[in-house]
Coordinates of C-alpha atoms and ligand atoms in Angstrom, one line a residue:
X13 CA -42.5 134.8 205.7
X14 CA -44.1 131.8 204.1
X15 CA -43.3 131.3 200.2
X16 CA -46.5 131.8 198.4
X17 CA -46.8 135.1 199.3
X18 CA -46.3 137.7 197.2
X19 CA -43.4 139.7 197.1
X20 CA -43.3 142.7 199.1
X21 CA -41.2 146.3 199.2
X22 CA -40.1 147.1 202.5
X23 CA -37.9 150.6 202.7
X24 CA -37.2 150.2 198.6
X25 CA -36.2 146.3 199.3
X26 CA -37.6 143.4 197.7
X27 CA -38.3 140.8 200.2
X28 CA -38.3 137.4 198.1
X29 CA -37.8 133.8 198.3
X30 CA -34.6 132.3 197.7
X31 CA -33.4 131.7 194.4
X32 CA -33.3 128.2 193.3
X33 CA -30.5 127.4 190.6
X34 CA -30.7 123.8 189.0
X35 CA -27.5 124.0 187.3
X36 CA -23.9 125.0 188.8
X37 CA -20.7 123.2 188.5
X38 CA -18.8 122.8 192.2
X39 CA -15.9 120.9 191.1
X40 CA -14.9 119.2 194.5
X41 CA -13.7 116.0 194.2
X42 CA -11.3 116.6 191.7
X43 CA -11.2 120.1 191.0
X44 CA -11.2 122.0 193.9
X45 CA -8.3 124.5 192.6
X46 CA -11.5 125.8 190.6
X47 CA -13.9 125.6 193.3
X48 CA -14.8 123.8 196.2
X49 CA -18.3 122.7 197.6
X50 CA -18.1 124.6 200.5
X51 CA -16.6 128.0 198.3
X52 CA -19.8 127.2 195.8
X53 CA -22.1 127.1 198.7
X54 CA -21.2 130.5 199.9
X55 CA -20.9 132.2 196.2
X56 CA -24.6 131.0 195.9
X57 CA -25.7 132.3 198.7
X58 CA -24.0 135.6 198.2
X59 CA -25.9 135.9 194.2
X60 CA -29.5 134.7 196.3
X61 CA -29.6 131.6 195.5
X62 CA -30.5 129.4 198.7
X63 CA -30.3 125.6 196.4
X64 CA -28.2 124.9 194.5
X65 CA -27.9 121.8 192.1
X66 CA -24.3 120.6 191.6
X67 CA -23.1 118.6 188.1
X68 CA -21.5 115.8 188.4
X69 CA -19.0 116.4 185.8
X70 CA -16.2 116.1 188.4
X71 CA -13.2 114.0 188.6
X72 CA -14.1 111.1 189.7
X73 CA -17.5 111.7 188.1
X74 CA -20.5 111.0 190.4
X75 CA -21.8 107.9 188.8
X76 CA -21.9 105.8 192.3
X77 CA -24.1 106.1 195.6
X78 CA -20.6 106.7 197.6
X79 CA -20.0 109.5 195.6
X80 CA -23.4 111.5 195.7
X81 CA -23.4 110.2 199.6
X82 CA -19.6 112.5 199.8
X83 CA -21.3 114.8 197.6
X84 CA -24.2 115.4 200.3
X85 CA -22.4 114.8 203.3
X86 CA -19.9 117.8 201.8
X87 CA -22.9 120.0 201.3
X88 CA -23.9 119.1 205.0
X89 CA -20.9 120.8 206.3
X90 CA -20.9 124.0 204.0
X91 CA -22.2 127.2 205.8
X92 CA -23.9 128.5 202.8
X93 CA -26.8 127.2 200.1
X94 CA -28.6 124.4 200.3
X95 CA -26.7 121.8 197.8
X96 CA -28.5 118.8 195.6
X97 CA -26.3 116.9 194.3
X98 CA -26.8 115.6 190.3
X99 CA -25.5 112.4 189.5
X100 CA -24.4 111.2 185.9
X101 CA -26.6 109.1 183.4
X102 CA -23.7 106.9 182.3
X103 CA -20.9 105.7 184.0
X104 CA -18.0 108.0 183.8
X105 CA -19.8 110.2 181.6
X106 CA -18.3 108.4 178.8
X107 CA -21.9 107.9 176.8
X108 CA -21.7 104.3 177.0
X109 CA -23.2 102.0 179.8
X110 CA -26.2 103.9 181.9
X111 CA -25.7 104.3 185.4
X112 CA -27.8 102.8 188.2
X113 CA -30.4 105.6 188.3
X114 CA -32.7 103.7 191.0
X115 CA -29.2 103.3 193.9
X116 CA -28.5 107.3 192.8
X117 CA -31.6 108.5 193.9
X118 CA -31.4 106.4 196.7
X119 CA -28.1 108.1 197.8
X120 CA -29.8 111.5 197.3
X121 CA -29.4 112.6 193.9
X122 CA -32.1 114.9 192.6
X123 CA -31.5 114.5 189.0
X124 CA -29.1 112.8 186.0
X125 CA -27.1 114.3 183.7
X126 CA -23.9 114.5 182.0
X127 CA -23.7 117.8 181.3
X128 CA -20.3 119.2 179.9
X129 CA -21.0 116.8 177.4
X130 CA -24.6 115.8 176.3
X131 CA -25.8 111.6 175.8
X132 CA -24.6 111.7 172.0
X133 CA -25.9 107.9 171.6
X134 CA -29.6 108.3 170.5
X135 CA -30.0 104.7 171.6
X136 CA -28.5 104.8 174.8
X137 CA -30.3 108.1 175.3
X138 CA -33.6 106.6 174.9
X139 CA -32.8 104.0 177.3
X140 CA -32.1 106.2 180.0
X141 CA -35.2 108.2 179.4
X142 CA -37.1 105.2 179.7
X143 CA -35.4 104.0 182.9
X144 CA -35.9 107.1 184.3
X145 CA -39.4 107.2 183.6
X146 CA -39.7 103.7 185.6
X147 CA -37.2 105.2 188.7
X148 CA -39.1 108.5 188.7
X149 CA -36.0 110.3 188.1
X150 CA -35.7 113.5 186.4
X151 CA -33.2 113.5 183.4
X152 CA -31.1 117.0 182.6
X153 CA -30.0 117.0 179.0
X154 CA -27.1 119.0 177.7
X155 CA -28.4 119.5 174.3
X156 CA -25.1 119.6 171.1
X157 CA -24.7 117.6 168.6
X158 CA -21.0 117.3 168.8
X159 CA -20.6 116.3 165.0
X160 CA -21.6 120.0 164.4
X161 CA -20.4 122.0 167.2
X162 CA -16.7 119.8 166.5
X163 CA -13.9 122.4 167.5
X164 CA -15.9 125.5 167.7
X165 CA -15.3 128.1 170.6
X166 CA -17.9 130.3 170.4
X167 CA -21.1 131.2 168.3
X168 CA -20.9 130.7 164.4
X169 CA -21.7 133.8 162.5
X170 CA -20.6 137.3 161.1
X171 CA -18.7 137.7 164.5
X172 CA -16.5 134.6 164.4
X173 CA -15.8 134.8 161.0
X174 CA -14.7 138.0 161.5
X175 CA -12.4 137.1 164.3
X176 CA -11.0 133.8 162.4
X177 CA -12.5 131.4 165.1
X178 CA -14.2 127.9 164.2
X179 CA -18.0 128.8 165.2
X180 CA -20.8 126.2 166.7
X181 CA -23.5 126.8 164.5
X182 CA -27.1 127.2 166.6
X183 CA -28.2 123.9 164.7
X184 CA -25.6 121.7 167.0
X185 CA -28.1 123.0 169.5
X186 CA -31.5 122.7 167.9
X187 CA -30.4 119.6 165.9
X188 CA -29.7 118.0 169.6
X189 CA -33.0 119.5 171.0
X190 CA -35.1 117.9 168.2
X191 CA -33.7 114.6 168.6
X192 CA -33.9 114.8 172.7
X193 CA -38.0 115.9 172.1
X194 CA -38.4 113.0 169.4
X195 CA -37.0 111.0 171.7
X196 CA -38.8 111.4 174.8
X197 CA -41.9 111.2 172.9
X198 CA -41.5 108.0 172.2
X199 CA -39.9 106.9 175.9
X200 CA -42.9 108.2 177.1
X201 CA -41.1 110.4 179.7
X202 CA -40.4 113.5 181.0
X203 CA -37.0 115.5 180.2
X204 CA -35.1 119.0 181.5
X205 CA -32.8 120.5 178.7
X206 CA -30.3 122.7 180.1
X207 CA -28.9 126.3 179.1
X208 CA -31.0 126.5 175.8
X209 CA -29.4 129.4 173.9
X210 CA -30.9 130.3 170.6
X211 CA -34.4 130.9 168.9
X212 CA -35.2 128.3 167.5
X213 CA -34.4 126.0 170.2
X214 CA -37.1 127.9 172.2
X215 CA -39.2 127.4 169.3
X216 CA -38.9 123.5 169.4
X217 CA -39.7 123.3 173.4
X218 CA -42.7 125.9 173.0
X219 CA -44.2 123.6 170.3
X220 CA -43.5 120.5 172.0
X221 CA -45.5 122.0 175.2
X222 CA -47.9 122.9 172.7
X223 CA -48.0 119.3 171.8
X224 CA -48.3 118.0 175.4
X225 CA -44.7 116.6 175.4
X226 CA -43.7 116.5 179.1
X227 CA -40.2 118.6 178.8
X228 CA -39.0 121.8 180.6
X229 CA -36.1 123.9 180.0
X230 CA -33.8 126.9 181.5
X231 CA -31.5 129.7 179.9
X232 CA -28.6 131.5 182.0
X233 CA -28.1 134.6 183.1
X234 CA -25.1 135.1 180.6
X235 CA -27.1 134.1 177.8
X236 CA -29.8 136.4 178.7
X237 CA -28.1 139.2 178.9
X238 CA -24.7 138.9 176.4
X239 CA -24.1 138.2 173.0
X240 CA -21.2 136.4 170.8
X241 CA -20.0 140.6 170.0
X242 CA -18.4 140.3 173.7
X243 CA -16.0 137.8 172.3
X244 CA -14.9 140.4 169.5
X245 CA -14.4 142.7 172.4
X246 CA -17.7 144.4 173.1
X247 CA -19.1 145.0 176.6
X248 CA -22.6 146.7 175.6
X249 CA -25.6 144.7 177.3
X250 CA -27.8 142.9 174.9
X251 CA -30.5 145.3 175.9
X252 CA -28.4 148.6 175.5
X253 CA -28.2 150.6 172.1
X254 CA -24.9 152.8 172.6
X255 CA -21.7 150.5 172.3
X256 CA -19.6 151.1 175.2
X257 CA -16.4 149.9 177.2
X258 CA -14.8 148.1 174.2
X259 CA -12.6 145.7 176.0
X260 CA -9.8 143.4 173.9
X261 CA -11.2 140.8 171.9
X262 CA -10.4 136.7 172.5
X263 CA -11.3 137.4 175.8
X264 CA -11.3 133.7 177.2
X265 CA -13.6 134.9 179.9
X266 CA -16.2 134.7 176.9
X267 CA -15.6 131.4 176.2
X268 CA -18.8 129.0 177.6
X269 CA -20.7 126.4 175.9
X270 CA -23.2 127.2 174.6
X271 CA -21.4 130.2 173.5
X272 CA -22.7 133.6 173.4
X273 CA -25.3 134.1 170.7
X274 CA -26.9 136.9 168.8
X275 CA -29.2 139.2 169.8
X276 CA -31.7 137.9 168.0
X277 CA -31.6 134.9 170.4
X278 CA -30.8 136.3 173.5
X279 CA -34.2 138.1 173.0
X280 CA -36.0 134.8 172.1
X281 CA -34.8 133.6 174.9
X282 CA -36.8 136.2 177.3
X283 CA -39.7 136.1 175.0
X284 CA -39.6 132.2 176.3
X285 CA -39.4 133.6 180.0
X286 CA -42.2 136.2 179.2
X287 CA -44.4 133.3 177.7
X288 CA -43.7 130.3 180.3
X289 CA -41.9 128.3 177.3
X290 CA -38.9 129.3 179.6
X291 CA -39.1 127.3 183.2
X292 CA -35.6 128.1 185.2
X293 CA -32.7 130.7 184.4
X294 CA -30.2 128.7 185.9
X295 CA -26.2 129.8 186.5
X296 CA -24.3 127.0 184.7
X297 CA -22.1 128.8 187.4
X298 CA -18.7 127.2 185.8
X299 CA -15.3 128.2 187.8
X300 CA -11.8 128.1 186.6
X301 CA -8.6 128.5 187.9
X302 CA -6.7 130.9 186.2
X303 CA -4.3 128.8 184.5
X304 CA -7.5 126.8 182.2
X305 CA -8.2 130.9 181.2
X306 CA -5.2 132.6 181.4
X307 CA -4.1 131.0 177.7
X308 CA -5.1 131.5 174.0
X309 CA -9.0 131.6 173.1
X310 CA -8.6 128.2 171.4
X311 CA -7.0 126.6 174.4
X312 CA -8.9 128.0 177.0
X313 CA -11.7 125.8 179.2
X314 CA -15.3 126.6 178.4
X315 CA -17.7 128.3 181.4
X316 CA -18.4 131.3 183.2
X317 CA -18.8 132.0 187.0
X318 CA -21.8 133.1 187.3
X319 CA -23.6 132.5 191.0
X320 CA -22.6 136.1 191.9
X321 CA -23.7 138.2 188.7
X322 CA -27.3 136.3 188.4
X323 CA -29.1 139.1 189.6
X324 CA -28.1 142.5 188.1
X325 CA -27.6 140.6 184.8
X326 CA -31.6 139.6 184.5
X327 CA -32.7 142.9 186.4
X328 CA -31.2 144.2 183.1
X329 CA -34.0 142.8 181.0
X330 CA -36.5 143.2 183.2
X331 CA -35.7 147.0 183.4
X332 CA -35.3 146.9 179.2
X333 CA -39.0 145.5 179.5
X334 CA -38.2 142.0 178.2
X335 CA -40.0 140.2 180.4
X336 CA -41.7 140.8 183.9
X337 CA -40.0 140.6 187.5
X338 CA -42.9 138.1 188.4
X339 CA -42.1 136.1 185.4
X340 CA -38.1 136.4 185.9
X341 CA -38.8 136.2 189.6
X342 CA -41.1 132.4 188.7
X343 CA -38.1 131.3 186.5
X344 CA -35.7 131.7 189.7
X345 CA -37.6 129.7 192.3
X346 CA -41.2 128.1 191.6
X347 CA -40.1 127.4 188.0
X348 CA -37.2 125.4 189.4
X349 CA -38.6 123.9 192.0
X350 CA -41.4 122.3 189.6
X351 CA -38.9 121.2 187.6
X352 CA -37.4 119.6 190.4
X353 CA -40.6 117.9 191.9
X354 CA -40.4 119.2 195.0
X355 CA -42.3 122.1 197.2
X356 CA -40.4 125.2 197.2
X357 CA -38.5 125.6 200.6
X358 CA -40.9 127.8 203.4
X359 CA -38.3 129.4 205.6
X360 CA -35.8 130.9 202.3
X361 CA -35.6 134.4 201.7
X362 CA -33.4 136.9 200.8
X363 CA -33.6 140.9 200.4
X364 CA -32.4 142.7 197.4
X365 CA -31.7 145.8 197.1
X366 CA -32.8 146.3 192.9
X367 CA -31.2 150.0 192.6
X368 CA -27.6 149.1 194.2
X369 CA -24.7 150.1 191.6
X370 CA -21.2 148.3 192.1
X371 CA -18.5 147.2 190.4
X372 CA -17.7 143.8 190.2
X373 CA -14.4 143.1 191.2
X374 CA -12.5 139.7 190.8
X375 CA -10.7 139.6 194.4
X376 CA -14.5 140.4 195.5
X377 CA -16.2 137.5 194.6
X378 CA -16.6 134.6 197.1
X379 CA -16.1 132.0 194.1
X380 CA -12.5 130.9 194.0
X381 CA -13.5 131.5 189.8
X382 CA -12.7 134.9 188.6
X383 CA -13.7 134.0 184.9
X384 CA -16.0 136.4 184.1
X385 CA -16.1 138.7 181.5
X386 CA -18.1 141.3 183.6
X387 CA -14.7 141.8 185.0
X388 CA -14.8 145.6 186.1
X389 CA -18.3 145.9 184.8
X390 CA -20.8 148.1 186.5
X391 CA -23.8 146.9 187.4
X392 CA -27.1 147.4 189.4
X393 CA -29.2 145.4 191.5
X394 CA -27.8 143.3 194.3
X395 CA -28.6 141.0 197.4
X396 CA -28.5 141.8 200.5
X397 CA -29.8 139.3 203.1
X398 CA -30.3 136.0 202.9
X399 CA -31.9 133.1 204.8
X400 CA -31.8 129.4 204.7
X401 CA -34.8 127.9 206.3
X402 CA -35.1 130.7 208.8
X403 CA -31.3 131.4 209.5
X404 CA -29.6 134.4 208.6
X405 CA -26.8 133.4 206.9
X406 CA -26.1 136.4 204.9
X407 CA -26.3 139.9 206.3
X408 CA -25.4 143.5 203.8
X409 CA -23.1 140.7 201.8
X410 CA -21.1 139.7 205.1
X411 CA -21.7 135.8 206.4
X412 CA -24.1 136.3 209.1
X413 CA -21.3 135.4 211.6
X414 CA -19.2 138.3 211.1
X415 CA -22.1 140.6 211.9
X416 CA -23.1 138.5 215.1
X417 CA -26.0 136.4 213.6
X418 CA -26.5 133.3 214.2
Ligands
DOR512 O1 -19.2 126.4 179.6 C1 -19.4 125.3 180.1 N1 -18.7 124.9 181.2 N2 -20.3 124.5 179.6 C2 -20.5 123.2 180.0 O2 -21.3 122.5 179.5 C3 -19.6 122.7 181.1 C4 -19.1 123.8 181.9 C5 -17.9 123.4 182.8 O3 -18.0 122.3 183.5 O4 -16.9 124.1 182.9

């Protein structure tokens, strides 16, 4: 099936190219207790994603050619998604001295970025955005101004107060976006900020395109689709009216940066997708053993594992009539790949089945990370086949080997 054409419904399947997902954290070196490559590889391609970008915010941090070289030769061996590796802007990722972009690429790295943390020196920041501009590299912004997000854990408003828990205020986020845009006005470059969360960060981008600035953006599934109620114990869709399933509160499977906002955003957020502001939803697929969860909400590591869930959680919206399949469908693999600079791949497809109900269970999920607060959850829409330049590799949600497939 070649990629440009449109999708098609064969025996109430979709037929559709694979999903491309610029943001997911694979942990290996360091942290493969959480998750390895090959593990992340196969969690993709079991959510449809058929490329996957991995973060560098691994321990040792990718910030030399040797290391996005393991990276990729690590990827090589993994039956499962295609994997990119990201390398970091600045050495270590300790926001001081810039990394050599030009040698990174070289080695194969398809984009920069700290992420976990975001650049916080505004000089150093617009230094890299003008080195990148001359290597031709494509920077990926984690946008918080850490003076204002200091120790929160999740979202500040009515729903942390409540719950006695020091909030991020959206302005850590927006505050970070409008420097990042200032700043790669006058760089002259081109700039990617990762999982934007609330309005009126949405609001800055779609102005700045307005403008003519040269920056794209993605939000994540779990952004899209839950707000910062499921910390206080909630489990009602952002797009459903009844409350249902109240679970326990200080759930640390709800803790993620940038945490879980209000409806009000999440519904900016597909009003971004529906008008193109939006280029990518992209996992921020973040693993964790059990023992970085398994504590008090205070304690507990950020991130959600979300390679699996992608699907069902935006079919939600696009059955809610937040935005279109062909626009969620755009944000999942041409958006991406434009963002990425390169042509989508020919030979990836997968098959979903939109109407499937299941129930996500833990032990289920290919990820070695079980932190997600969908835990139990029921939920519709899932993949079924998949195919990595023309390869079966995924067949009814077995690997392609167990049913005999090459
Ligand atoms: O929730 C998050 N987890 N946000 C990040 O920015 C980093 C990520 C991680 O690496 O666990």
């Amino acid at each position: 099936m070649s990629f440009d054409r449109r999708p098609f419904e064969a025996r109430g399947l979709l037929v559709v190219p694979g999903f491309i997902d610029l943001h997911a954290h694979l942990r290996e070196p360091g942290f493969e207790e959480s998750e390895t490559i090959a593990t992340g590889a196969r969690a993709a391609l079991r959510g449809g994603f058929t490329t996957v970008c991995a973060m560098p915010n691994t321990e040792p941090a990718i910030d030399a050619p040797g290391l996005v070289a393991q990276v990729v030769a690590r990827a090589a061996s993994a039956a499962g998604a295609r994997v990119l590796p990201i390398a970091a802007i600045t050495r270590g990722r300790r926001g001081a001295e810039l990394c050599d972009l030009v040698e990174l690429a070289a080695a194969g790295a398809v984009a920069f970025s700290d992420d976990g943390a975001p650049v916080s020196d505004a000089g150093l920041f617009r230094h890299a955005l003008e080195y990148s501009r001359i290597a031709g590299a494509l920077i990926v912004e984690h946008p918080q101004d850490l003076s204002l997000s200091a120790k929160g854990v999740m979202h500040e408003g009515s729903v942390s107060a409540e719950l006695g828990l020091a909030g991020m205020p959206a302005a850590a986020e927006e505050a970070a976006v409008a420097r990042d845009l200032a700043l790669v006005k006058l760089a002259g470059a081109r700039l990617h900020l990762t999982h934007l969360s609330t309005a009126g960060s949405v609001e800055l981008v779609r102005r700045a395109k307005a403008e003519g600035v040269a920056v794209t953006c993605d939000v994540t599934p779990h952004h899209l689709s839950l707000t910062d109620e499921w910390v206080a114990g909630s489990r009602t869709f952002a797009w459903e009216r009844a409350e249902r399933n109240r679970a326990m509160p200080y759930d640390a499977n709800t803790k993620v940066n940038p945490p879980l906002r209000s409806r009000a955003d999440v519904r900016a957020l597909w009003a971004g997708i529906a008008d193109g502001t939006v280029d990518a939803i992209a996992t921020d697929h973040a693993p964790h053993a059990s023992i970085r969860k398994e504590v008090e909400f205070d304690q507990a590591a950020f991130g959600i594992s979300g390679l699996e869930t992608a699907l069902p959680l935006v079919l939600g919206g696009v059955r809610a009539g937040w935005a279109s399949w062909d626009a969620v469908l755009a944000a999942l693999t041409t958006g991406p790949a434009r963002v990425l600079g390169v042509p989508p791949p020919k030979d990836d497809w997968i098959v979903i089945d939109a109407d499937a109900e299941w129930t996500l269970d833990g032990e289920a999920l290919i990820s070695k990370g079980k932190n997600t607060p969908l835990l139990g959850a029921k939920l519709t829409g899932r993949v079924v086949e998949v195919a990595v330049d023309g390869d079966l590799k995924l067949n009814e949600g077995h690997a392609a080997e167990a049913v005999g497939a090459r």
